[in-house]
Short mmCIF file of C-alpha atoms in Angstrom, two decimals:
data_model
loop_
_atom_site.label_atom_id
_atom_site.label_comp_id
_atom_site.label_asym_id
_atom_site.label_seq_id
_atom_site.Cartn_x
_atom_site.Cartn_y
_atom_site.Cartn_z
CA MET A 405 0.00 0.00 0.00
CA LYS A 406 1.21 3.46 -0.86
CA ALA A 407 0.57 6.74 0.87
CA ILE A 408 1.37 10.35 0.19
CA VAL A 409 3.22 12.22 2.91
CA THR A 410 2.98 16.00 2.63
CA VAL A 411 5.05 18.36 4.75
CA ILE A 412 4.19 22.06 4.73
CA GLY A 413 5.62 24.77 6.94
CA LYS A 414 8.22 27.47 7.49
CA ASP A 415 11.52 26.50 5.92
CA LYS A 416 14.39 25.64 8.27
CA PRO A 417 17.36 23.27 8.21
CA GLY A 418 16.77 19.61 8.96
CA ILE A 419 13.12 19.08 7.96
CA ILE A 420 13.89 16.45 5.32
CA ALA A 421 16.40 14.73 7.60
CA LYS A 422 13.98 14.45 10.48
CA VAL A 423 10.98 13.32 8.41
CA SER A 424 12.95 10.75 6.45
CA THR A 425 14.58 9.44 9.63
CA CYS A 426 11.14 8.89 11.13
CA LEU A 427 10.02 7.06 7.98
CA ALA A 428 13.17 4.90 7.95
CA GLU A 429 12.71 4.01 11.61
CA ASN A 430 9.30 2.63 10.71
CA ASN A 431 10.62 0.82 7.64
CA VAL A 432 8.66 3.01 5.22
CA ASN A 433 10.28 3.33 1.80
CA ILE A 434 10.38 6.71 0.04
CA GLU A 435 9.65 6.01 -3.64
CA ASP A 436 9.34 9.52 -4.99
CA ILE A 437 10.04 12.90 -3.50
CA SER A 438 9.64 16.50 -4.59
CA GLN A 439 10.36 19.60 -2.60
CA THR A 440 10.01 23.29 -3.23
CA ILE A 441 9.47 26.62 -1.55
CA MET A 442 6.01 28.01 -2.32
CA GLN A 443 5.17 31.53 -1.16
CA GLY A 444 7.87 31.25 1.50
CA ASN A 445 6.54 27.90 2.66
CA PHE A 446 8.54 24.70 2.59
CA THR A 447 6.45 22.13 0.71
CA MET A 448 7.56 18.53 0.38
CA ILE A 449 5.56 15.72 -1.16
CA MET A 450 6.66 12.11 -0.85
CA GLN A 451 5.17 8.96 -2.26
CA CYS A 452 5.92 6.22 0.26
CA GLY A 453 5.61 2.45 0.21
CA PHE A 454 4.09 1.04 3.38
CA GLU A 455 4.25 -2.60 2.23
CA ASN A 456 6.96 -3.54 4.73
CA ALA A 457 6.17 -0.91 7.33
CA SER A 458 6.83 -1.94 10.91
CA THR A 459 3.34 -0.95 12.00
CA SER A 460 0.02 0.41 10.65
CA LEU A 461 -0.35 3.54 8.54
CA ILE A 462 -2.48 5.11 11.26
CA GLU A 463 0.19 4.58 13.88
CA ILE A 464 3.00 5.92 11.69
CA LYS A 465 0.81 8.87 10.79
CA GLY A 466 0.46 9.60 14.51
CA ARG A 467 4.24 9.59 14.93
CA LEU A 468 4.75 11.89 11.94
CA VAL A 469 2.06 14.33 13.07
CA GLU A 470 3.73 14.42 16.48
CA LEU A 471 7.11 15.06 14.84
CA GLY A 472 5.55 17.82 12.74
CA GLU A 473 4.24 19.54 15.84
CA LYS A 474 7.67 19.33 17.42
CA ILE A 475 9.53 20.89 14.48
CA GLY A 476 6.77 23.34 13.60
CA VAL A 477 5.50 22.00 10.26
CA SER A 478 2.21 20.41 9.29
CA ILE A 479 2.49 16.78 8.14
CA HIS A 480 -0.28 14.91 6.33
CA VAL A 481 -0.28 11.21 5.60
CA GLN A 482 -3.00 9.96 3.27
CA HIS A 483 -3.63 6.69 1.49
CA GLU A 484 -2.88 7.34 -2.19
CA ASP A 485 -6.33 6.09 -3.21
CA ILE A 486 -7.86 9.39 -2.13
CA PHE A 487 -5.79 11.19 -4.78
CA ASN A 488 -6.48 8.49 -7.35
CA ALA A 489 -10.18 8.91 -6.69
CA MET A 490 -10.15 12.69 -6.97
CA HIS A 491 -7.69 13.29 -9.76
CA LYS A 492 -7.70 10.23 -12.04
CA ILE A 493 -10.62 9.05 -14.08
CA MET B 1367 2.84 10.25 -8.95
CA PHE B 1368 0.39 13.07 -8.66
CA SER B 1369 1.21 16.66 -9.41
CA ARG B 1370 1.92 19.01 -6.57
CA LYS B 1371 -1.16 21.01 -7.52
CA GLU B 1372 -3.43 17.96 -7.23
CA ILE B 1373 -2.11 16.95 -3.85
CA LEU B 1374 -2.29 20.42 -2.37
CA GLU B 1375 -5.77 20.90 -3.81
CA THR B 1376 -7.01 17.82 -1.95
CA ILE B 1377 -5.37 18.93 1.28
CA ASP B 1378 -6.79 22.46 0.96
CA MET B 1379 -10.28 21.09 0.33
CA VAL B 1380 -10.21 19.49 3.77
CA GLU B 1381 -8.14 22.07 5.66
CA LYS B 1382 -9.59 25.30 4.31
CA GLU B 1383 -12.85 24.51 2.54
CA HIS B 1384 -14.64 22.23 5.03
CA PHE B 1385 -14.72 19.25 2.74
CA ASP B 1386 -15.95 16.15 4.50
CA VAL B 1387 -17.92 12.99 4.07
CA ARG B 1388 -21.12 14.02 5.80
CA THR B 1389 -22.36 10.60 6.74
CA ILE B 1390 -21.82 6.89 6.53
CA THR B 1391 -25.21 5.36 7.09
CA MET B 1392 -25.71 1.65 7.61
CA GLY B 1393 -29.13 0.42 6.55
CA ILE B 1394 -30.22 -2.64 8.51
CA SER B 1395 -33.24 -4.79 7.79
CA LEU B 1396 -35.13 -5.53 10.99
CA LEU B 1397 -37.76 -7.71 9.35
CA PRO B 1398 -36.38 -10.88 11.03
CA CYS B 1399 -37.08 -9.28 14.44
CA ILE B 1400 -40.87 -9.10 14.15
CA ARG B 1401 -42.66 -10.88 17.00
CA ASP B 1402 -46.12 -10.43 18.44
CA ASP B 1403 -45.15 -8.62 21.61
CA ALA B 1404 -43.40 -5.30 22.10
CA LYS B 1405 -40.64 -6.34 24.46
CA THR B 1406 -39.40 -9.35 22.48
CA THR B 1407 -39.44 -7.39 19.22
CA ALA B 1408 -37.63 -4.47 20.85
CA ASP B 1409 -34.99 -6.75 22.39
CA LEU B 1410 -34.37 -8.53 19.08
CA CYS B 1411 -34.09 -5.20 17.24
CA TYR B 1412 -31.64 -3.91 19.84
CA ASP B 1413 -29.46 -7.01 19.53
CA ARG B 1414 -29.49 -7.00 15.75
CA ILE B 1415 -28.54 -3.33 15.45
CA CYS B 1416 -25.76 -3.72 18.03
CA LYS B 1417 -24.38 -6.74 16.20
CA LYS B 1418 -24.57 -5.35 12.67
CA ALA B 1419 -23.37 -1.82 13.46
CA GLU B 1420 -20.89 -2.80 16.14
CA LYS B 1421 -17.88 -1.60 14.15
CA ILE B 1422 -19.32 1.34 12.21
CA VAL B 1423 -17.79 4.02 14.43
CA SER B 1424 -14.32 2.45 14.59
CA VAL B 1425 -14.25 1.71 10.85
CA ALA B 1426 -15.26 5.30 10.08
CA GLN B 1427 -12.50 6.55 12.34
CA ASP B 1428 -9.94 4.33 10.58
CA LEU B 1429 -11.06 5.54 7.16
CA GLU B 1430 -10.86 9.14 8.31
CA ASP B 1431 -7.30 8.58 9.54
CA GLU B 1432 -6.13 6.67 6.47
CA PHE B 1433 -7.59 8.93 3.81
CA GLY B 1434 -7.37 12.20 5.68
CA VAL B 1435 -10.98 13.17 5.00
CA PRO B 1436 -13.22 13.83 8.01
CA ILE B 1437 -16.29 11.64 8.33
CA ILE B 1438 -18.73 13.72 10.31
CA ASN B 1439 -21.64 11.43 11.09
CA LYS B 1440 -22.08 7.74 11.60
CA ARG B 1441 -25.69 6.68 11.37
CA VAL B 1442 -28.02 3.71 11.20
CA SER B 1443 -31.26 3.45 9.27
CA ILE B 1444 -33.75 0.66 9.82
CA THR B 1445 -36.79 -0.95 8.23
CA PRO B 1446 -39.77 1.43 8.60
CA ALA B 1447 -40.74 0.72 12.19
CA SER B 1448 -44.49 0.73 11.50
CA LEU B 1449 -43.93 -2.64 9.81
CA LEU B 1450 -42.54 -4.03 13.06
CA THR B 1451 -45.22 -2.85 15.47
CA SER B 1452 -48.48 -4.06 13.89
CA SER B 1453 -49.21 -6.60 16.61
CA PHE B 1454 -48.60 -4.38 19.60
CA CYS B 1455 -50.50 -1.20 18.87
CA GLY B 1456 -50.29 1.28 21.73
CA LYS B 1457 -46.92 -0.02 22.87
CA GLU B 1458 -44.78 1.29 20.00
CA VAL B 1459 -42.72 3.48 22.32
CA VAL B 1460 -41.16 0.34 23.85
CA LEU B 1461 -39.51 -0.21 20.48
CA ALA B 1462 -38.54 3.47 20.17
CA LYS B 1463 -36.66 3.31 23.46
CA ALA B 1464 -34.81 0.15 22.40
CA LEU B 1465 -33.80 1.77 19.10
CA ASP B 1466 -32.48 4.84 20.92
CA LYS B 1467 -30.57 2.62 23.33
CA ALA B 1468 -29.06 0.69 20.42
CA ALA B 1469 -27.95 3.96 18.75
CA LYS B 1470 -26.21 4.96 21.98
CA THR B 1471 -24.60 1.55 22.46
CA VAL B 1472 -23.03 1.48 19.00
CA GLY B 1473 -22.17 5.18 19.26
CA VAL B 1474 -23.93 6.48 16.15
CA ASP B 1475 -25.12 10.08 15.99
CA PHE B 1476 -28.62 9.28 14.80
CA LEU B 1477 -30.81 6.31 14.00
CA GLY B 1478 -33.52 6.83 11.39
CA GLY B 1479 -36.50 4.76 10.44
CA TYR B 1480 -39.16 5.31 13.07
CA SER B 1481 -41.19 5.67 9.95
CA ALA B 1482 -44.44 4.85 8.20
CA LEU B 1483 -45.23 4.80 4.49
CA VAL B 1484 -48.87 5.75 4.07
CA GLN B 1485 -48.90 7.48 0.69
CA LYS B 1486 -51.92 5.57 -0.53
CA GLY B 1487 -53.69 4.25 2.52
CA MET B 1488 -53.27 4.07 6.25
CA THR B 1489 -53.94 0.86 8.18
CA SER B 1490 -55.16 0.96 11.77
CA TYR B 1491 -51.72 -0.12 13.01
CA GLU B 1492 -50.01 2.57 10.95
CA LYS B 1493 -52.34 5.19 12.41
CA SER B 1494 -51.56 3.94 15.91
CA PHE B 1495 -47.85 4.03 15.03
CA ILE B 1496 -48.00 7.61 13.74
CA GLU B 1497 -49.87 8.64 16.88
CA SER B 1498 -46.95 7.28 18.92
CA ILE B 1499 -44.40 9.55 17.18
CA PRO B 1500 -44.68 12.61 19.49
CA GLU B 1501 -44.05 10.57 22.63
CA ALA B 1502 -41.39 8.45 20.89
CA LEU B 1503 -39.47 11.58 19.89
CA ALA B 1504 -39.89 13.15 23.34
CA VAL B 1505 -38.47 10.17 25.24
CA THR B 1506 -35.55 9.46 22.89
CA ASP B 1507 -32.46 11.47 21.94
CA ARG B 1508 -30.99 10.03 18.78
CA MET B 1509 -33.95 8.50 17.01
CA CYS B 1510 -35.45 10.15 13.94
CA SER B 1511 -38.86 9.69 12.42
CA SER B 1512 -40.41 10.18 9.01
CA VAL B 1513 -43.76 9.64 7.34
CA ASN B 1514 -44.36 9.41 3.61
CA VAL B 1515 -47.73 10.90 2.75
CA GLY B 1516 -47.66 10.98 -1.02
CA SER B 1517 -46.05 9.77 -4.22
CA SER B 1518 -46.23 10.46 -7.93
CA LYS B 1519 -47.66 6.99 -8.40
CA ALA B 1520 -50.21 6.96 -5.59
CA GLY B 1521 -51.24 10.59 -5.18
CA ILE B 1522 -51.45 12.29 -1.80
CA ASN B 1523 -53.06 10.77 1.26
CA MET B 1524 -54.84 13.86 2.58
CA ASP B 1525 -55.96 12.03 5.74
CA ALA B 1526 -52.30 11.47 6.56
CA VAL B 1527 -51.48 15.08 5.65
CA GLY B 1528 -54.15 16.22 8.11
CA LEU B 1529 -52.90 13.88 10.81
CA MET B 1530 -49.27 14.97 10.41
CA GLY B 1531 -50.14 18.61 11.07
CA LYS B 1532 -51.47 17.52 14.46
CA ILE B 1533 -48.53 15.17 15.10
CA ILE B 1534 -46.03 17.99 14.48
CA LYS B 1535 -47.93 20.23 16.92
CA GLN B 1536 -48.02 17.49 19.57
CA THR B 1537 -44.32 16.76 19.09
CA ALA B 1538 -43.51 20.44 19.61
CA GLU B 1539 -45.69 20.54 22.71
CA LEU B 1540 -44.11 17.42 24.26
CA THR B 1541 -40.62 18.85 23.68
CA LYS B 1542 -41.46 22.47 24.53
CA ASP B 1543 -38.74 22.55 27.22
CA ARG B 1544 -36.29 22.29 24.28
CA ASP B 1545 -38.13 24.75 21.98
CA GLY B 1546 -39.94 21.95 20.14
CA PHE B 1547 -36.70 20.13 19.34
CA GLY B 1548 -38.58 16.87 18.67
CA CYS B 1549 -39.83 18.36 15.39
CA ALA B 1550 -36.22 18.66 14.15
CA LYS B 1551 -36.19 14.85 14.14
CA LEU B 1552 -39.44 14.45 12.17
CA VAL B 1553 -39.85 14.72 8.40
CA VAL B 1554 -42.97 14.43 6.29
CA PHE B 1555 -42.18 13.23 2.78
CA CYS B 1556 -43.64 12.86 -0.66
CA ASN B 1557 -41.78 10.33 -2.84
CA ALA B 1558 -39.56 9.24 0.06
CA VAL B 1559 -36.54 7.22 -1.08
CA GLU B 1560 -35.50 3.91 0.42
CA ASP B 1561 -31.75 4.54 0.46
CA ASN B 1562 -31.43 8.06 1.85
CA PRO B 1563 -28.40 8.33 4.15
CA PHE B 1564 -29.37 11.77 5.50
CA MET B 1565 -31.34 12.49 8.63
CA ALA B 1566 -33.96 12.97 9.77
CA GLY B 1567 -35.50 11.14 6.84
CA ALA B 1568 -33.34 8.02 6.51
CA PHE B 1569 -34.98 4.61 6.59
CA HIS B 1570 -34.03 1.23 5.16
CA GLY B 1571 -36.65 0.34 2.57
CA VAL B 1572 -38.12 -3.12 2.22
CA GLY B 1573 -36.67 -3.34 -1.30
CA GLU B 1574 -33.17 -3.09 0.13
CA GLY B 1575 -30.69 -5.82 1.03
CA GLU B 1576 -29.95 -7.07 4.52
CA THR B 1577 -27.19 -4.62 5.46
CA VAL B 1578 -26.26 -1.75 3.19
CA ILE B 1579 -23.82 1.15 3.35
CA ASN B 1580 -25.01 4.47 1.93
CA VAL B 1581 -22.77 7.50 1.96
CA GLY B 1582 -23.65 11.18 1.82
CA VAL B 1583 -20.98 13.63 0.75
CA SER B 1584 -20.83 17.31 1.43
CA GLY B 1585 -18.76 20.16 0.12
CA PRO B 1586 -20.57 23.51 -0.24
CA GLY B 1587 -17.33 25.18 0.87
CA VAL B 1588 -15.35 23.49 -1.90
CA VAL B 1589 -17.82 24.58 -4.58
CA HIS B 1590 -17.90 28.10 -3.13
CA HIS B 1591 -14.10 28.29 -3.16
CA ALA B 1592 -13.92 27.07 -6.76
CA LEU B 1593 -16.27 29.85 -7.85
CA LYS B 1594 -14.43 32.63 -5.99
CA SER B 1595 -11.84 32.93 -8.73
CA MET B 1596 -14.50 33.16 -11.47
CA LYS B 1597 -15.65 36.75 -11.22
CA GLY B 1598 -17.49 37.73 -14.39
CA ALA B 1599 -17.40 34.23 -15.92
CA SER B 1600 -20.47 33.13 -17.86
CA VAL B 1601 -23.09 30.90 -16.27
CA GLU B 1602 -22.01 28.11 -18.60
CA ASP B 1603 -18.45 28.26 -17.25
CA ILE B 1604 -19.75 28.38 -13.68
CA ALA B 1605 -21.82 25.24 -14.32
CA GLU B 1606 -18.77 23.51 -15.76
CA THR B 1607 -16.66 24.31 -12.70
CA ILE B 1608 -19.39 23.09 -10.35
CA LYS B 1609 -19.56 19.83 -12.33
CA LYS B 1610 -15.84 19.23 -12.01
CA THR B 1611 -15.86 20.01 -8.32
CA ALA B 1612 -18.86 17.75 -7.72
CA PHE B 1613 -17.03 14.96 -9.54
CA LYS B 1614 -14.07 15.14 -7.16
CA ILE B 1615 -16.26 15.33 -4.09
CA THR B 1616 -18.35 12.38 -5.18
CA ARG B 1617 -15.37 10.22 -6.11
CA THR B 1618 -14.23 10.56 -2.52
CA GLY B 1619 -17.68 9.49 -1.36
CA GLN B 1620 -17.55 6.49 -3.65
CA LEU B 1621 -14.12 5.47 -2.35
CA ILE B 1622 -15.20 5.76 1.28
CA ALA B 1623 -18.48 3.95 0.60
CA LYS B 1624 -16.76 1.02 -1.13
CA GLU B 1625 -14.12 0.72 1.54
CA ALA B 1626 -16.61 1.05 4.41
CA SER B 1627 -18.90 -1.61 2.98
CA LYS B 1628 -15.98 -4.00 2.55
CA ARG B 1629 -14.78 -3.52 6.10
CA LEU B 1630 -18.27 -3.73 7.58
CA SER B 1631 -19.29 -6.80 5.54
CA ALA B 1632 -22.22 -4.93 4.06
CA GLU B 1633 -23.37 -4.24 0.52
CA PHE B 1634 -22.41 -0.93 -1.05
CA GLY B 1635 -25.67 0.86 -1.64
CA ILE B 1636 -25.41 4.36 -3.06
CA VAL B 1637 -23.60 7.65 -2.87
CA ASP B 1638 -25.93 10.56 -2.24
CA LEU B 1639 -24.77 13.57 -4.24
CA SER B 1640 -26.25 16.16 -1.97
CA LEU B 1641 -24.56 19.44 -1.15
CA ALA B 1642 -25.26 19.50 2.56
CA PRO B 1643 -24.44 22.71 4.45
CA THR B 1644 -23.56 23.15 8.11
CA PRO B 1645 -24.00 26.28 10.25
CA VAL B 1646 -20.23 26.84 10.11
CA MET B 1647 -18.97 29.84 8.13
CA GLY B 1648 -17.67 28.72 4.73
CA ASP B 1649 -19.94 25.67 4.46
CA SER B 1650 -23.08 27.29 3.09
CA VAL B 1651 -25.18 26.58 0.00
CA ALA B 1652 -26.66 30.08 0.28
CA HIS B 1653 -23.19 31.58 -0.01
CA ILE B 1654 -22.58 29.66 -3.25
CA LEU B 1655 -25.70 31.27 -4.69
CA GLU B 1656 -24.51 34.67 -3.51
CA GLU B 1657 -21.08 33.99 -5.06
CA ILE B 1658 -22.87 33.28 -8.32
CA GLY B 1659 -24.21 36.81 -8.13
CA LEU B 1660 -27.23 37.24 -5.87
CA ASP B 1661 -27.24 40.16 -3.41
CA SER B 1662 -28.88 37.79 -0.97
CA VAL B 1663 -30.32 34.33 -1.20
CA GLY B 1664 -34.09 34.70 -1.39
CA GLY B 1665 -34.06 37.57 -3.87
CA HIS B 1666 -35.15 37.32 -7.49
CA GLY B 1667 -32.86 35.02 -9.44
CA THR B 1668 -32.45 32.63 -6.52
CA THR B 1669 -34.53 29.83 -8.04
CA ALA B 1670 -32.68 30.02 -11.35
CA ALA B 1671 -29.22 30.02 -9.75
CA LEU B 1672 -30.22 27.13 -7.52
CA ALA B 1673 -31.59 25.14 -10.46
CA MET B 1674 -28.27 25.48 -12.27
CA LEU B 1675 -26.27 24.57 -9.15
CA ASN B 1676 -28.40 21.53 -8.42
CA ASP B 1677 -28.23 20.25 -11.97
CA ALA B 1678 -24.47 20.76 -12.29
CA VAL B 1679 -23.86 18.92 -9.01
CA LYS B 1680 -25.82 15.94 -10.33
CA LYS B 1681 -24.07 15.92 -13.70
CA GLY B 1682 -20.64 15.98 -12.08
CA GLY B 1683 -21.57 13.45 -9.45
CA VAL B 1684 -23.28 10.88 -11.62
CA MET B 1685 -20.11 9.98 -13.48
CA ALA B 1686 -18.16 9.73 -10.25
CA SER B 1687 -20.20 7.00 -8.63
CA SER B 1688 -21.31 3.59 -9.81
CA ASN B 1689 -24.58 3.95 -7.93
CA VAL B 1690 -26.16 7.28 -7.19
CA GLY B 1691 -29.23 7.51 -5.03
CA GLY B 1692 -30.71 8.99 -1.90
CA LEU B 1693 -31.86 12.57 -2.20
CA SER B 1694 -29.02 13.83 -4.42
CA GLY B 1695 -29.45 17.58 -4.68
CA ALA B 1696 -28.53 20.79 -2.92
CA PHE B 1697 -30.09 21.03 0.53
CA ILE B 1698 -31.52 24.32 1.72
CA PRO B 1699 -32.25 23.79 5.42
CA VAL B 1700 -32.70 27.20 7.01
CA SER B 1701 -31.26 26.61 10.48
CA GLU B 1702 -28.33 24.52 9.26
CA ASP B 1703 -26.89 27.02 6.78
CA ILE B 1704 -25.32 30.25 7.99
CA GLY B 1705 -26.21 32.07 4.76
CA MET B 1706 -29.85 30.95 5.01
CA ILE B 1707 -30.00 31.98 8.67
CA ARG B 1708 -28.70 35.46 7.84
CA ALA B 1709 -31.13 35.80 4.91
CA ALA B 1710 -34.05 34.78 7.11
CA GLU B 1711 -32.98 37.22 9.83
CA LYS B 1712 -33.02 40.16 7.47
CA GLY B 1713 -36.26 39.06 5.87
CA ALA B 1714 -34.67 38.34 2.49
CA ILE B 1715 -36.05 34.82 2.40
CA THR B 1716 -39.65 33.91 3.06
CA LEU B 1717 -41.58 30.66 3.15
CA SER B 1718 -43.03 31.40 -0.29
CA LYS B 1719 -39.57 31.75 -1.82
CA LEU B 1720 -38.39 28.61 -0.04
CA GLU B 1721 -41.32 26.75 -1.54
CA ALA B 1722 -40.36 27.94 -5.01
CA MET B 1723 -36.76 26.88 -4.44
CA THR B 1724 -37.86 23.36 -3.51
CA CYS B 1725 -39.24 22.95 -7.04
CA VAL B 1726 -35.70 22.83 -8.38
CA CYS B 1727 -33.63 21.27 -5.61
CA SER B 1728 -33.58 18.88 -2.71
CA VAL B 1729 -35.52 18.59 -0.54
CA GLY B 1730 -38.19 20.86 0.87
CA ILE B 1731 -39.21 23.23 3.64
CA ASP B 1732 -36.41 22.06 5.87
CA MET B 1733 -35.55 23.11 9.42
CA VAL B 1734 -37.85 26.08 9.36
CA ALA B 1735 -39.04 27.50 12.67
CA VAL B 1736 -42.54 28.98 12.63
CA PRO B 1737 -44.67 30.59 15.37
CA GLY B 1738 -45.84 28.18 18.06
CA ASP B 1739 -49.46 29.20 17.56
CA THR B 1740 -49.51 28.16 13.88
CA PRO B 1741 -52.68 26.03 13.48
CA ALA B 1742 -52.17 22.32 12.77
CA THR B 1743 -54.22 22.68 9.60
CA THR B 1744 -51.86 25.40 8.33
CA LEU B 1745 -48.91 23.04 8.90
CA SER B 1746 -50.89 20.42 6.97
CA GLY B 1747 -51.36 22.98 4.20
CA MET B 1748 -47.60 23.46 4.01
CA ILE B 1749 -47.17 19.69 3.84
CA ALA B 1750 -49.82 19.41 1.12
CA ASP B 1751 -48.15 22.13 -0.97
CA GLU B 1752 -44.74 20.47 -0.78
CA ALA B 1753 -46.23 17.04 -1.45
CA ALA B 1754 -47.98 18.43 -4.52
CA ILE B 1755 -44.68 19.82 -5.85
CA GLY B 1756 -43.08 16.41 -5.33
CA MET B 1757 -45.98 14.47 -6.80
CA ILE B 1758 -46.32 16.56 -9.94
CA ASN B 1759 -42.57 16.89 -10.59
CA ASN B 1760 -41.61 13.27 -9.81
CA LYS B 1761 -39.20 14.34 -7.10
CA THR B 1762 -38.76 13.92 -3.39
CA THR B 1763 -40.07 16.78 -1.30
CA ALA B 1764 -40.33 17.11 2.43
CA VAL B 1765 -41.40 19.28 5.31
CA ARG B 1766 -39.43 19.51 8.53
CA VAL B 1767 -40.95 22.44 10.36
CA ILE B 1768 -40.77 23.43 14.02
CA PRO B 1769 -43.71 25.36 15.48
CA VAL B 1770 -41.77 26.71 18.46
CA PRO B 1771 -44.03 26.70 21.54
CA GLY B 1772 -44.53 30.14 23.07
CA LYS B 1773 -42.47 31.96 20.45
CA GLY B 1774 -43.39 34.19 17.53
CA VAL B 1775 -41.96 36.09 14.58
CA GLY B 1776 -38.96 38.20 15.60
CA GLU B 1777 -37.71 35.61 18.05
CA SER B 1778 -35.28 32.83 17.28
CA VAL B 1779 -34.49 29.34 18.40
CA GLU B 1780 -31.19 27.56 18.99
CA PHE B 1781 -30.90 23.84 18.40
CA GLY B 1782 -27.13 23.52 18.64
CA GLY B 1783 -24.58 21.51 16.71
CA LEU B 1784 -25.29 20.68 13.09
CA LEU B 1785 -28.95 21.63 13.56
CA GLY B 1786 -27.96 25.26 14.12
CA SER B 1787 -30.30 28.11 14.95
CA ALA B 1788 -33.25 29.69 13.20
CA PRO B 1789 -35.21 32.93 13.27
CA ILE B 1790 -38.93 32.25 13.44
CA MET B 1791 -40.49 32.86 10.04
CA ALA B 1792 -43.95 34.18 9.35
CA VAL B 1793 -46.59 31.85 7.94
CA SER B 1794 -49.54 33.05 5.91
CA PRO B 1795 -52.34 34.30 8.14
CA TYR B 1796 -54.85 32.75 5.75
CA GLY B 1797 -55.74 29.21 6.75
CA CYS B 1798 -56.93 26.11 4.89
CA LYS B 1799 -58.84 24.31 7.63
CA ALA B 1800 -61.83 23.35 5.50
CA PHE B 1801 -59.58 22.01 2.73
CA ILE B 1802 -57.53 19.84 5.09
CA GLU B 1803 -60.61 18.58 6.95
CA ARG B 1804 -62.06 17.21 3.73
CA GLY B 1805 -59.57 14.34 3.96
CA GLY B 1806 -59.55 11.60 1.35
CA ARG B 1807 -56.96 10.92 -1.28
CA MET B 1808 -55.70 13.29 -3.94
CA PRO B 1809 -55.63 11.23 -7.14
CA ALA B 1810 -52.28 10.50 -8.75
CA PRO B 1811 -51.39 12.82 -11.61
CA ILE B 1812 -52.02 11.81 -15.20
CA HIS B 1813 -48.32 11.28 -15.91
CA SER B 1814 -48.18 8.51 -13.30
CA ASN B 1815 -49.88 6.29 -15.88
CA LYS B 1816 -46.85 5.40 -17.91
CA ASN B 1817 -47.49 1.75 -18.67
#
């Protein structure tokens, strides 16, 4: 199962390092990544494989949201099917 | 991989534009629970609901977490209860209490289906059942009731229309300590549908399967946002944008509905394409109409703008779901839509205009507070008018009206939560007592004979 992890917030050093460390700790594979600064906001979108994840998507989402709060960015984790449903016919 | 724009659009829809799945409603057939005494039937119904809907709340929570789209309400609809109570007339409230208890045990927000379908004729047990509605609504918290009094095929049962005026008054009286709140849980329909996931009118029709998942989507805020950047665009372009937005909203509903039915071992029923507002700012159908170009909802042009909105929502939604059903249209409940509340407060919208609007959208005179001294026959007249619109136009119409005890025009009433608040609106001072007291059955229209 794949999910999209989105990180949005004020740019500062170490965001990618911290988020990818958290994903690696939970054995989540980053399959695609794009990052940019939009209107002064750091915006990173990752497509992640949860096939071999150490625990459930919901639990990992909880850890990422917690991390986001700690480093001051907003982190979303959503099953990719929601984007398939909305944006692909 | 999706484009950045697509991903951020989805996130913004939820974060900034109040996009949500309004309800996952599990329809449960209670026909196997019919026995000849009230207590046994009630106990069996309680057990069956608790067993079937045991996981609905936790599954909805999981889906919300996994897909990142809020699921606001979890609900249950049941077989019209009048079919369950025929052998214990006078004791129907025993069942009502068990249904309410079951709703609380499984943790759903509402349970619908304390209902009777009497569009053509009313049996003695259905009359007894309908007479139990005021007490049933007064002694329960989460149970909703509906009565179908007409259809395009059968005509309008004017005896039932007359009776429902009185039932609404009694319900208001029995819940007068809460400003007639019981009436917010009671709908009178024409052409009621069997797979409606929305309250207060949801019930699980006898033509349905054993356990079915129906999903209602929302999204007035998303449509409103999409139109904000279209200043000066032609109506055709506006309709096109609404269609595209409705498609995206409905696809989400379809995904959630399919996934929920799989996890709850139930059939996937339908996705209801309704645009359902809430009293929150930025989640209003009225504000969409004002964005389209009205000074205020209720003014001239409102019916036309609403007709276009309603039609575009359906066109966009139909392609997005394998099975569309329920009420599927834009809702215009007064108390549940901040734009409608404001329009009613300043007198921009009246009952007459609301009635006109119901000709082109879903669903009817909905969540309208009227003076507590409105005669029962006048309420019946309102029901008859809406039923006639439904019958003639082959559409569902409804009346959910609250005659607020002890209050009059200029005052307002607060129901709280999704039910919102409403200024009390004036009804016509001219009655229709003699018309309603005639009773009988209004014959079905000529176009019902299609065979």
